[in-house]
Structure formats: C-alpha cells, structure tokens
Amino acid sequence: MDFFDKFKIWVVLICFISQLGHGFYLPGSYPHKYVVGDQLSVKVNSLTSIDTEIPYSYYSLPFCTPPEGVKDSRENLGELLMGDRIENSPYKFNMYTNETEIFLCQTKPLSGEEYKLLTNRIDEIYQVNVILDNLPAIRYTKRDSYFVRWTGYPIGIKVDGGYYLFNHLKFTVLVHKYEETNVASVMGTGDATDVIPTGRKSGSDEPGYMVVGFEVTPCSVRHNPESVKNLKTYGKYPSKITCEDNTVNMAIKENEPVSFTYEVAFVESDIKWPSRWDAYLKMEGAKVHWFSILNSLMVITFLAGIVLVIFLRTVRRDLTHYEELDKEAQAQMNEELSGWKLVVADVFRAPSNPGLLCVMVGNGVQILGMAVVTIMFAALGFMSPASRGTLVTGMLIFYMVLGISAGYVAVRMWRTLFCGDHRGWVSVSWKVACFFPGIAFLILFVLNFLLWGSHSTGAIPFSLFVILILLWFCISVPLTFVGGYFGAKAPHIEYPVRTNQIPREIPPQKYPSWLLVLGAGTLPFGTLFIELFFIMSSIWMGRVYYVFGFLFVVLILLVVVCAEVSLVLTYMHLCVEDWKWWWKSFFASGSVALYIFLYSINYLVFDLKSLSGPVSATLYLGYSFLMVLAIMLATGTVGFLSSFWFVHYLFSSVKLD
C-alpha cells in the first residue's frame, strides 16, 4: 500500500467520522400522539439576551400568568447550571383547531418601576423563549431576498424614541399525521411529567397528529380598552386583529395597562417526526464551515506528518550510527559526547514543584478523558438538543467517574519521580481531587454572587451548590482515592539511566527557552480556531452547535499535534544541553490556552461588541478563564506524557555511561 492509498483511506475515515454528528441523530424524546381537540400547553423558558448574557425569569416582567398559577417544570442538573427555568404559560391550544382573536389578559396599570424594567429589557434586546412539545419557537424575518431564522421573539422594539411591546402572538404549529393507529396514544416525551392523557383508548381509529414545527410571529397591536373591559381569559376579542410584522402600534406608557392576545393556526407538514429538529440544527454558512474544517484538517495532517517523518529520521539515524560502532569506538565517542547525550546523568532529575506537576497531569487526564467520552457520545446522537441539559450533565458524570484515572496517573507519576517511594500518595490524591474542582467552585461562586445581585435565573441556587459539593466529596473524591490506591500499588516506571547528585550546569542560550515554548502553541491553535468560532457563537450568541462529528476529529488531531509539538521542542532543548524539560514539555502544548484566551478577548471586543455592563463582561471573562484553564491542563498533559515517553525511549535505546 503506497502513500496515496493510505492518504485516501485517511480522508475517507475523516469524512465518515465527521458525518456522525451530521447524519446520525438519535432523538432525545419519543413521539407524542395527539388527536384532534387534545390540549397543547406552551411553556416559557428564561428571557435571554446576547447583549447582557444574563438570563431572567419570564415572569419577572408584567406578563399574563396562567389561571392555575405559575408552576416550574422538572429540570435536570444541566438545565439548572445553564440557567434554564422552564415554567408553564397561559398560552393553550387545541390540536388541529385554528383560533383567532384569543384574549389573554389585561395587566394592571404599569407602575414606574415596571415601565422602567420593560424599557430596559427592550434596550438590552431580551428575547422570549417559548416551547411547545419540547420544540422552541422559531421566528423568521426577511432580510433582502432571504429569510433569517431566530429562536424566540423580542419583548419589544424601540422606534423613534418610543418603546413598543409585542403583545399579540401569531403561532403556527406544523403537524404530521400519525401513521400507526395501533400504537398507544401517548408513547412518552422527553419530559415525562407533561404527558397529557387523551382519554381515549389506544386502539382508537381516530387520526392522530405529531407536532413537527413551532413558529411564532410577534406583533404590536393597540387594543380598544372598552372592548377588553368585560372579557375573561380565553374569551373572543370582539374585533378583528391584523398582525403585521412591519408595523408597531402598542406603545407602552407609565400608568397605562397592556392587553395581550394571540392566535394559532395548524398546518399539516411533510416533515417527519425524527426530522423535526433539522430546522434548528441547520447551521448558517454550512458549506463554508465544512470546507474550512476539512481544509484545516488536511493542512495540519500534512504538517504533522512532515514533522514526524523528519524527527524520526534524525533520531533514528543518530541511534543507528551509534549502535554500528564497536565497543572501542563507542568508548571514544562517549568521551566526545555532544548534544542530548551530554545530559544523560541529568535528564531524569526531578523537576521543581514535582507535586504540582503530578496534580496538574492527573487533572489533565481527567479533563481530556471527559472531553473525549462526552464528544463521542454527542457525535453518536445521545446528547441531542432535544434533551436539554444532557450535555452538561454528561460532562459532570464523566468527570466524576474519571477521577479514578486522575488519581492513578498522578500517584504513579509521583512514585516514578521519587524512584518508587509510595509515601505521600494520599496527599497527592487529595490534591488531585481538589485542584481543578476547587478553582472551578471558587470562580463559579464569585460569578454567582454577581448573578444573585442581578436577580438572574442564571444564578445557581444554594440547594444546587450543596448538591454539587456532595457529588464532589461523595463521588469524585472517593473515586480519585481509589485510583490513587491502584497507582500506589502499580510498579513505578524505571529510569534507564542513573542521575548524578550534582546537577550539570546548563550553558547560556542565545534566546530564552520559554519564548520558544510560548510560540509552540500556535500550531495546536491552528487546528481548532475555526471550530472555536462556532463553539463560541453557540455559547454566547445562542446558536445551536451540533457538528460533534467534526469536533471529535478536531480533538483527535489536536491531541496528535500537541504530542508532536511538545516532543520536538523537548528534543530541541536536550540538543542544547537543557535538561529541564519537564515543565517546558507541559507548557509547550499547554500554551495553546494562551492563544485561546487572546482569541476570547478578540471575540468579546469584535463579535460581542454589544455586550453591555461590567457584570456581563466579568461573567464572560470568568467563564472563558475556566474554559482556558481546563484546555491548558488537558493539552499540557498530552505534551508532557508524550515527551516523557520519548525521553524514556531515547535514553533506553542507547547505553551511555
């Protein structure tokens, strides 16, 4: 098999894996069959804004409340951490029953505080997020000759200095006829507590329908105060309401009430139930996205291959030349050693702060393992957007379970550094269990104070903090100690050469070695900066990210490039007789985090330029720092472990006295 055949196989493999997240989709819930007349209930999620990134409860504004009272939906751990607060709403439909001019309520006259709050939220471009049958509402706006898709709708709009509220909603529900009449009426949904029994037998021949789309058009309509005076909730508004999305009429004023109405139309669609999320998962600029990622993969693969080939040839030729000499020539050569051979008695000398290095490597293994497993499951469709919060919940579960690997690697590395001494493994395990989670809790606690002060739904409730701490100390910490115990029992890695008691002096370098280490992060950054833009847009701009197949390929490529970059830099340091390679190998690949943080600042300045207020900027920088720290630990661990393997292999391949 020649080079081109291998290259073709590699390209096919990349394309296959990348399509996992594009074509293979396992829905997060099961079809829910409704018959004509069944009641459909709309839910509301937190108000969100790309201008502040601080979510608020829907009922923090003077909107209509349900007659039965506001009730929270059951939410998983991931939803709570992401700031989702899903509640019931007064909007109700009957399946396949078109209705117009439905009166909802008239609020009390707006107080000065309510008026100021509404105008502030309109200025901050807050969106209302409504949900039907687990589908978020989509809004389409025409821009030039094409339509732009949005999730949710704005609270209102400011025109010529006046504030106008969108108080009339035109809902369009896309339904698909249920094709199997012998299946039970309700198979279940992703939210089991909201299954609505139909009251009919499962064997009924009545046609059933499934919700496959949910659209909303907000309008600003001024209602006649006399017409709504005697109307009750869900009553018929006496005059026709014309919903025009290009005109606004309902100006909000202090000490004046606001009336809310809505209408709903059902449209039969050819969209199948498994494909109903396609409208949400379709990313803008898809062709540019695919071709850019594929181009980056090809370029980085060639660069990595060239570096690897050159590197292997150089080292192997050096070792082969040495092994071909007879014993007398080898003895003479040992007296004339140069380059990496001169540091044979110092190359395995313990680094400064060895305990911290072991702890960081252990945490890096845990974070990297969590990322690989989570992205793999997401690429296979097990963490779809249909199941809100499962991605974050899965990350927490995988992180806690992988505490075993963190404890094992850290303690075994500790024993290796100290030539098999197992004393102190309990202390190392404890530090591993507390290092990254402790920093994360500290950052989240500080940011949470800011969100508490803003009365945001993004603030983690105190009860959830207690749950997270219990998960940390009752699951993660014990599993880390279990891994540490096995690491203490496992044989340590024997060094192939002896270490002198007196360290060798490192000759002065022409350029600072740390400058080269910091510059090494540019190549790993080149493998992910395109994908990083889409991820940042998903987190901060509210866009759906679901190309986990490509992300998995990029992650694998990032690991390979980090290993090779760190390995090459370690060899370069050894060639100039610099035997302090331990920390440099870690930060050679870990320095990619510095460029990601700089990119985050660039994204804040140029892409989130509308972000307002010091609280929003602090939240952004705090979460970005936490993300960058996790990336540094993961990539640094890859570089360190690959360099350790290489140095061990290099000095065990040739015997130098």
XYZ file of C-alpha atoms in Angstrom:
657
model
C 0.000 0.000 0.000
C 1.658 3.262 -1.131
C 1.385 6.691 0.411
C -1.533 7.824 -1.754
C -3.614 4.762 -0.852
C -3.040 5.448 2.851
C -3.921 9.102 2.298
C -7.222 8.169 0.586
C -8.155 5.842 3.449
C -7.412 8.610 5.956
C -9.595 11.102 4.055
C -12.491 8.616 3.874
C -12.160 7.926 7.611
C -12.252 11.634 8.436
C -15.343 12.160 6.272
C -17.099 9.180 7.869
C -16.441 10.312 11.442
C -17.388 13.891 10.638
C -20.756 12.743 9.316
C -21.624 11.069 12.637
C -22.787 14.369 14.044
C -24.419 15.412 10.774
C -26.382 12.396 9.626
C -26.772 10.033 12.566
C -29.205 11.583 15.013
C -30.861 9.835 17.929
C -33.773 11.978 19.151
C -33.969 12.888 22.790
C -37.646 12.017 23.164
C -40.335 9.761 21.703
C -43.293 10.753 19.511
C -46.302 12.112 21.317
C -49.567 11.453 19.515
C -52.398 13.946 19.852
C -55.888 13.542 18.419
C -57.990 16.471 17.228
C -59.099 18.558 20.195
C -56.364 17.480 22.622
C -54.968 20.347 24.634
C -51.435 21.590 23.921
C -49.692 23.694 26.535
C -46.975 26.191 25.715
C -44.119 26.610 28.184
C -41.802 29.547 28.691
C -38.077 29.490 29.366
C -35.813 32.209 30.749
C -35.559 35.546 28.969
C -32.172 35.738 27.256
C -30.086 38.428 25.605
C -26.840 38.427 23.648
C -26.412 41.989 24.869
C -26.005 41.089 28.557
C -25.724 37.252 28.699
C -27.739 37.404 31.962
C -30.961 35.336 31.862
C -34.083 36.366 33.778
C -37.335 34.643 34.651
C -40.204 35.157 32.183
C -42.487 36.302 34.979
C -40.020 38.939 36.174
C -41.839 41.190 33.674
C -45.539 42.151 33.838
C -46.820 39.382 31.570
C -50.017 37.341 31.879
C -49.876 34.429 34.308
C -51.713 31.093 33.931
C -55.130 30.859 35.681
C -53.887 27.802 37.629
C -50.772 29.663 38.814
C -47.093 29.520 37.813
C -45.533 26.066 38.103
C -41.918 25.067 37.480
C -41.152 22.117 35.216
C -38.831 19.406 36.462
C -35.320 20.255 35.293
C -32.132 18.230 35.263
C -28.774 19.302 36.628
C -27.522 20.552 33.263
C -30.569 22.770 32.681
C -30.179 24.422 36.084
C -26.476 25.055 35.509
C -27.201 26.559 32.087
C -29.729 28.997 33.600
C -32.861 27.416 32.105
C -36.051 27.981 34.113
C -38.940 26.319 32.291
C -42.407 27.248 33.556
C -45.983 26.882 32.383
C -47.657 29.696 30.471
C -51.235 30.873 29.819
C -50.943 30.044 26.095
C -53.014 26.930 25.329
C -54.112 25.355 22.030
C -56.406 22.555 20.939
C -54.879 20.146 18.424
C -55.764 20.988 14.819
C -58.159 23.736 15.915
C -57.410 27.125 14.382
C -58.354 30.054 16.606
C -58.021 33.805 16.264
C -58.502 36.877 18.469
C -57.993 34.966 21.735
C -57.897 37.374 24.668
C -55.381 36.513 27.365
C -55.406 39.259 29.982
C -55.073 42.930 30.690
C -52.341 43.889 33.137
C -52.667 46.427 35.877
C -51.550 49.964 35.009
C -47.778 49.878 34.686
C -46.008 51.328 37.683
C -42.946 53.472 37.245
C -40.716 50.562 38.243
C -42.412 48.132 35.809
C -42.219 50.667 32.990
C -38.509 51.233 33.596
C -37.874 47.469 33.755
C -39.707 46.857 30.472
C -37.871 49.633 28.645
C -34.518 48.423 29.988
C -35.201 44.874 28.806
C -36.204 46.185 25.365
C -32.991 48.252 25.182
C -30.994 45.141 26.151
C -32.630 43.144 23.313
C -34.125 40.434 25.516
C -35.842 37.519 23.804
C -38.844 35.498 24.957
C -38.312 31.745 24.572
C -41.478 29.662 24.266
C -41.638 25.871 23.908
C -44.296 23.507 22.549
C -43.899 19.730 22.768
C -40.196 20.233 23.561
C -39.675 22.398 20.439
C -38.522 26.035 20.840
C -40.443 28.561 18.781
C -38.764 29.758 15.594
C -39.216 33.242 14.153
C -38.443 34.116 10.532
C -37.560 37.634 9.423
C -36.997 38.722 5.844
C -33.690 40.372 5.062
C -33.237 41.495 1.457
C -34.085 38.405 -0.619
C -33.726 35.724 2.033
C -35.152 34.759 5.418
C -33.210 34.769 8.671
C -34.116 32.196 11.330
C -34.234 33.144 15.015
C -35.139 31.252 18.162
C -37.711 33.090 20.264
C -39.004 36.613 19.736
C -38.075 40.054 21.153
C -40.019 41.574 24.042
C -40.473 44.776 22.104
C -38.754 47.354 19.969
C -37.666 50.972 20.234
C -38.766 53.207 17.338
C -38.179 56.973 17.169
C -37.605 57.209 20.899
C -40.789 55.315 21.773
C -40.992 51.812 23.243
C -43.415 49.336 21.676
C -44.368 45.972 23.170
C -45.137 42.824 21.181
C -48.426 41.971 22.837
C -50.045 39.796 20.147
C -48.525 36.483 19.087
C -49.382 34.607 15.927
C -48.462 30.931 16.416
C -48.115 28.426 13.589
C -47.969 24.766 14.601
C -46.704 22.294 11.982
C -48.184 18.824 12.456
C -47.613 15.491 10.771
C -50.260 12.792 10.626
C -49.513 9.831 12.861
C -49.146 6.787 10.632
C -49.534 3.924 13.133
C -53.024 3.824 14.638
C -52.411 0.699 16.728
C -49.763 2.291 18.925
C -50.670 3.718 22.323
C -51.912 7.273 22.235
C -49.028 8.555 24.321
C -45.635 6.892 23.863
C -43.933 9.412 26.125
C -41.845 12.518 25.743
C -38.519 13.774 26.952
C -40.407 15.457 29.790
C -42.374 12.602 31.319
C -44.252 14.795 33.790
C -46.010 16.649 30.979
C -47.596 13.732 29.167
C -51.221 14.667 28.605
C -53.565 11.655 28.589
C -56.013 11.747 25.699
C -58.803 9.962 27.491
C -59.223 7.652 24.504
C -58.371 4.004 24.050
C -55.071 3.183 22.423
C -56.725 1.187 19.704
C -58.846 4.111 18.535
C -59.037 4.693 14.792
C -59.171 8.469 15.194
C -56.397 10.206 13.237
C -53.549 11.350 15.430
C -51.004 14.101 14.830
C -47.473 14.850 15.988
C -46.016 18.335 16.427
C -43.110 18.738 13.985
C -42.682 22.513 13.944
C -43.453 25.588 16.011
C -43.273 29.134 14.625
C -44.177 32.489 16.119
C -44.740 35.948 14.672
C -44.847 38.768 17.262
C -46.973 41.837 16.616
C -47.569 45.125 18.380
C -51.311 45.814 18.435
C -53.227 48.514 20.304
C -56.452 47.097 21.707
C -59.574 49.070 22.495
C -59.741 49.450 26.320
C -63.552 49.307 26.224
C -63.544 46.061 24.228
C -61.436 44.168 26.786
C -63.082 45.586 29.898
C -65.504 42.659 30.396
C -63.507 39.909 28.640
C -62.299 36.881 30.558
C -59.202 34.759 29.854
C -59.507 32.872 26.540
C -62.501 34.999 25.570
C -63.063 36.145 21.980
C -61.816 39.651 21.188
C -64.771 41.405 19.538
C -62.957 42.938 16.555
C -60.519 41.540 14.005
C -56.832 41.734 14.906
C -54.479 42.343 11.998
C -50.976 41.047 12.685
C -48.456 42.988 10.604
C -44.830 42.373 11.485
C -43.643 45.608 9.848
C -45.825 47.977 11.905
C -45.948 48.687 15.649
C -48.854 50.283 17.500
C -48.723 49.282 21.173
C -46.608 51.990 22.770
C -46.072 51.336 26.458
C -46.598 54.213 28.851
C -46.447 54.625 32.563
C -49.766 54.177 34.424
C -51.407 52.518 31.408
C -52.375 48.800 31.228
C -51.318 46.395 28.475
C -53.613 43.817 26.873
C -52.316 40.520 25.487
C -53.908 38.384 22.755
C -52.848 35.546 20.480
C -53.954 33.351 17.594
C -52.947 29.900 16.414
C -53.027 28.114 13.051
C -52.263 24.441 12.421
C -50.586 23.443 9.156
C -50.107 19.863 8.041
C -46.480 19.274 7.057
C -44.462 16.616 5.217
C -41.752 16.842 7.887
C -41.326 13.501 9.650
C -41.082 13.425 13.432
C -37.389 12.300 13.521
C -36.523 15.253 11.243
C -38.320 17.965 13.164
C -35.085 19.271 14.711
C -33.413 19.746 11.318
C -34.558 23.374 11.149
C -32.720 24.075 14.420
C -29.573 22.071 13.682
C -29.032 23.616 10.258
C -26.066 25.957 10.717
C -25.600 29.136 8.675
C -22.752 29.043 6.183
C -22.692 25.255 6.239
C -20.603 24.845 3.064
C -18.008 27.330 4.254
C -17.938 25.542 7.612
C -17.396 22.063 6.129
C -14.782 23.097 3.576
C -12.873 25.241 6.087
C -12.703 22.438 8.620
C -11.688 19.868 6.013
C -9.014 22.202 4.642
C -7.616 22.755 8.143
C -7.560 19.026 8.789
C -5.617 18.375 5.579
C -3.055 21.125 6.193
C -2.456 20.136 9.817
C -2.234 16.452 8.890
C 0.458 17.163 6.289
C 2.386 19.407 8.686
C 2.222 16.832 11.446
C 3.306 14.080 9.064
C 6.268 16.082 7.777
C 7.414 16.996 11.308
C 7.073 13.393 12.422
C 8.998 11.974 9.454
C 11.859 14.467 9.801
C 12.034 13.923 13.517
C 12.069 10.110 13.351
C 14.711 10.100 10.645
C 17.003 12.419 12.626
C 16.820 10.498 15.898
C 16.896 7.045 14.307
C 19.963 7.922 12.194
C 21.747 9.162 15.338
C 20.946 5.967 17.247
C 21.745 3.655 14.319
C 25.131 5.314 13.793
C 25.985 4.832 17.471
C 24.937 1.160 17.535
C 27.027 0.330 14.449
C 30.256 1.328 16.214
C 32.350 -1.259 18.010
C 32.946 -1.053 21.748
C 36.258 0.803 21.434
C 34.760 3.386 19.137
C 31.737 3.748 21.466
C 34.035 4.367 24.437
C 35.894 7.008 22.447
C 32.594 8.531 21.327
C 31.352 8.693 24.924
C 34.292 10.953 25.706
C 33.299 13.242 22.838
C 29.599 13.356 23.521
C 27.620 16.328 22.311
C 24.007 17.457 22.297
C 21.403 15.372 24.081
C 23.928 12.688 25.063
C 25.629 15.116 27.446
C 22.588 15.377 29.717
C 22.306 11.625 30.280
C 23.018 11.990 34.010
C 20.537 14.861 34.475
C 17.680 14.194 32.082
C 15.628 12.342 34.726
C 16.434 14.708 37.569
C 13.186 15.576 39.396
C 11.728 18.923 38.303
C 10.906 21.837 40.562
C 7.494 21.519 42.248
C 7.075 17.828 41.330
C 3.880 17.511 43.374
C 2.171 20.313 41.442
C 3.224 18.741 38.137
C 1.724 15.377 39.137
C -1.503 17.043 40.250
C -1.846 19.016 37.010
C -1.124 15.945 34.881
C -3.716 13.941 36.829
C -6.345 16.649 36.333
C -5.410 16.917 32.675
C -6.005 13.189 32.139
C -9.406 13.538 33.820
C -10.465 16.554 31.720
C -9.186 15.076 28.456
C -10.969 11.785 29.130
C -14.180 13.659 29.918
C -13.915 15.634 26.659
C -13.265 12.548 24.518
C -16.103 10.490 26.002
C -18.602 13.376 26.011
C -17.918 14.399 22.413
C -18.033 10.759 21.304
C -21.471 10.255 22.868
C -22.663 13.585 21.452
C -21.404 12.634 17.963
C -23.429 9.420 18.172
C -26.550 11.464 18.966
C -27.046 10.522 22.612
C -26.860 14.163 23.761
C -29.127 15.903 21.279
C -30.582 19.411 21.791
C -33.977 17.726 22.187
C -32.804 16.676 25.646
C -31.852 19.993 27.185
C -29.048 19.897 29.725
C -27.864 16.364 28.921
C -24.533 17.601 27.544
C -23.596 19.426 30.754
C -24.993 16.616 32.917
C -22.981 14.055 30.935
C -19.806 16.106 31.316
C -20.232 16.200 35.105
C -20.895 12.451 35.330
C -17.936 11.515 33.120
C -15.664 13.921 35.003
C -16.556 12.397 38.368
C -16.142 8.807 37.151
C -12.785 9.571 35.542
C -11.444 10.634 38.932
C -10.099 7.064 39.046
C -7.791 7.747 36.090
C -6.696 11.100 37.567
C -5.682 9.529 40.888
C -3.943 6.595 39.205
C -1.842 8.679 36.785
C -0.898 11.331 39.360
C 0.177 8.865 42.063
C 2.074 6.623 39.652
C 3.897 9.641 38.236
C 4.657 10.734 41.812
C 6.178 7.330 42.590
C 8.198 7.419 39.366
C 9.666 10.823 40.194
C 10.702 9.589 43.632
C 12.016 6.197 42.457
C 9.199 4.040 43.762
C 8.585 5.700 47.121
C 4.844 5.324 47.753
C 4.736 7.636 50.774
C 2.579 10.708 50.241
C 0.166 9.116 47.753
C -2.813 10.042 49.960
C -1.761 13.699 49.915
C -1.285 13.625 46.130
C -4.713 12.008 45.616
C -6.369 14.624 47.812
C -4.688 17.483 45.924
C -5.746 15.979 42.578
C -9.347 15.690 43.776
C -9.400 19.331 44.917
C -7.170 21.238 42.455
C -9.321 21.898 39.384
C -12.746 21.436 41.070
C -11.652 23.841 43.813
C -10.666 26.525 41.288
C -13.901 25.936 39.364
C -16.022 26.260 42.525
C -14.209 29.454 43.503
C -14.806 31.050 40.088
C -18.443 29.900 39.957
C -19.066 31.168 43.494
C -17.741 34.649 42.646
C -19.695 34.808 39.381
C -22.763 33.510 41.165
C -22.671 36.458 43.541
C -22.866 38.768 40.530
C -25.852 36.835 39.151
C -27.560 36.765 42.560
C -27.156 40.519 42.762
C -28.802 40.849 39.334
C -31.708 38.510 40.336
C -30.890 36.353 37.324
C -32.118 32.809 36.705
C -28.517 32.042 35.708
C -27.587 32.131 39.395
C -27.048 28.634 40.758
C -29.482 28.034 43.637
C -27.937 27.389 47.039
C -29.515 23.921 47.115
C -27.801 23.081 43.823
C -24.473 24.260 45.225
C -24.963 21.829 48.097
C -25.762 19.024 45.635
C -22.627 19.778 43.601
C -20.459 19.765 46.737
C -21.988 16.444 47.812
C -21.307 14.963 44.359
C -17.741 16.245 44.584
C -16.945 14.844 48.023
C -19.138 11.721 47.929
C -18.319 10.502 44.403
C -15.399 12.316 42.768
C -13.054 12.428 45.787
C -13.516 8.736 46.781
C -13.026 7.601 43.167
C -9.825 9.672 42.985
C -8.553 7.951 46.130
C -9.415 4.567 44.596
C -7.339 5.473 41.532
C -4.535 6.723 43.771
C -4.553 3.437 45.694
C -4.120 1.434 42.479
C -1.431 3.880 41.357
C 0.448 3.310 44.647
C 0.249 -0.464 44.164
C 1.295 -0.380 40.497
C 5.046 -0.663 39.736
C 6.716 2.665 39.086
C 8.448 3.366 35.772
C 12.165 2.552 35.987
C 14.597 5.133 34.608
C 17.021 3.682 32.006
C 19.966 5.796 33.260
C 21.341 6.946 36.604
C 21.119 10.526 37.845
C 24.164 12.311 39.297
C 23.923 14.008 42.666
C 25.424 17.258 41.339
C 23.335 18.833 38.577
C 25.029 19.780 35.325
C 25.263 23.460 34.501
C 23.060 24.483 31.567
C 25.022 26.551 29.019
C 23.660 30.043 28.268
C 21.135 30.097 25.445
C 21.017 32.583 22.605
C 17.264 33.011 23.043
C 15.107 32.452 26.156
C 13.775 28.900 26.026
C 10.390 29.996 27.358
C 9.919 32.193 24.294
C 10.039 29.092 22.114
C 7.663 27.286 24.487
C 5.069 30.055 24.289
C 5.350 30.214 20.496
C 4.779 26.471 20.196
C 1.076 26.891 20.989
C 0.366 28.492 17.613
C 0.333 25.168 15.738
C -2.235 23.450 18.007
C -4.290 26.658 17.929
C -4.331 26.445 14.132
C -6.142 23.108 14.325
C -9.118 24.414 16.253
C -9.543 28.156 15.750
C -12.226 27.708 13.048
C -14.203 25.278 15.177
C -13.646 27.580 18.151
C -15.611 30.348 16.422
C -18.675 28.109 16.032
C -18.413 26.913 19.636
C -18.145 30.484 20.950
C -21.119 31.508 18.804
C -23.118 28.633 20.257
C -22.284 29.583 23.849
C -22.610 33.354 23.640
C -24.806 34.044 20.596
C -27.490 31.445 21.288
C -26.830 29.397 18.149
C -27.234 25.631 18.105
C -23.991 23.656 17.768
C -24.337 20.049 16.705
C -21.392 19.120 14.451
C -19.820 16.953 17.123
C -18.511 14.540 14.492
C -16.162 17.203 13.150
C -15.367 18.322 16.679
C -14.303 14.770 17.541
C -11.955 14.696 14.531
C -10.523 18.093 15.507
C -9.993 16.867 19.071
C -8.064 13.797 17.878
C -5.974 15.949 15.568
C -5.341 18.433 18.382
C -4.041 15.625 20.622
C -1.691 14.396 17.876
C -0.351 17.892 17.130
C 0.122 18.713 20.840
C 2.088 15.492 21.308
C 4.328 16.160 18.312
C 4.943 19.828 19.094
C 5.932 19.060 22.685
C 8.064 16.114 21.577
C 10.002 18.175 19.031
C 10.602 21.024 21.485
C 11.821 18.592 24.139
C 14.325 17.167 21.658
C 15.495 20.683 20.750
C 16.032 21.542 24.428
C 18.008 18.353 25.024
C 20.183 19.079 21.978
C 21.272 22.382 23.526
C 22.015 20.598 26.838
C 18.923 21.957 28.612
C 17.804 19.050 30.802
C 14.947 20.952 32.485
C 12.376 19.643 30.042
C 9.570 18.612 32.421
C 7.622 21.836 32.770
C 8.608 23.052 29.312
C 7.104 19.963 27.693
C 3.886 20.613 29.631
C 3.582 24.259 28.611
C 4.817 23.738 25.032
C 1.448 22.221 24.157
C -0.444 23.845 27.044
C 0.437 27.307 25.724
C -2.368 26.891 23.184
C -4.617 28.023 26.062
C -2.935 31.450 25.972
C -3.928 31.931 22.330
C -7.462 30.721 23.032
C -7.780 33.291 25.814
C -6.476 36.026 23.499
C -8.991 34.850 20.900
C -11.724 35.051 23.565
C -10.813 38.676 24.234
C -10.823 39.344 20.496
C -14.281 37.715 20.275
C -15.502 39.908 23.134
C -14.239 43.112 21.505
C -15.279 42.492 17.901
C -18.109 39.909 17.923
C -19.749 40.716 21.276
C -19.220 44.452 20.989
C -22.842 44.995 22.034
C -22.155 43.279 25.383
C -23.098 45.869 27.970
C -22.133 46.391 31.586
C -19.222 45.303 33.771
C -21.223 42.357 35.172
C -21.670 40.831 31.690
C -18.004 41.352 30.798
C -16.903 39.817 34.118
C -19.128 36.783 33.532
C -17.696 36.335 30.045
C -14.077 36.614 31.162
C -14.662 34.378 34.195
C -16.198 31.545 32.194
C -13.546 31.994 29.471
C -10.758 31.693 32.055
C -12.294 28.490 33.426
C -12.504 27.044 29.909
C -8.919 28.065 29.124
C -7.627 26.526 32.357
C -9.278 23.199 31.507
C -7.800 23.299 27.981
C -4.318 24.099 29.346
C -4.420 21.132 31.729
C -5.653 18.733 29.027
C -3.273 19.805 26.244
C -0.339 20.208 28.646
C -0.863 16.669 29.885
C -0.775 15.328 26.326
C 2.517 17.129 25.688
C 4.121 16.055 28.959
C 3.181 12.357 28.691
C 4.344 12.139 25.069
C 7.646 13.848 25.945
C 8.152 11.580 28.951
C 7.619 8.523 26.772
C 10.018 9.891 24.143
C 12.810 10.748 26.602
C 12.458 7.342 28.260
C 12.569 5.621 24.865
C 15.502 7.715 23.641
C 17.795 7.041 26.598
C 16.814 3.396 26.903
C 17.708 2.813 23.224
C 21.395 3.572 23.710
C 23.588 2.897 26.757
C 25.738 5.786 27.861
C 27.970 5.556 30.953
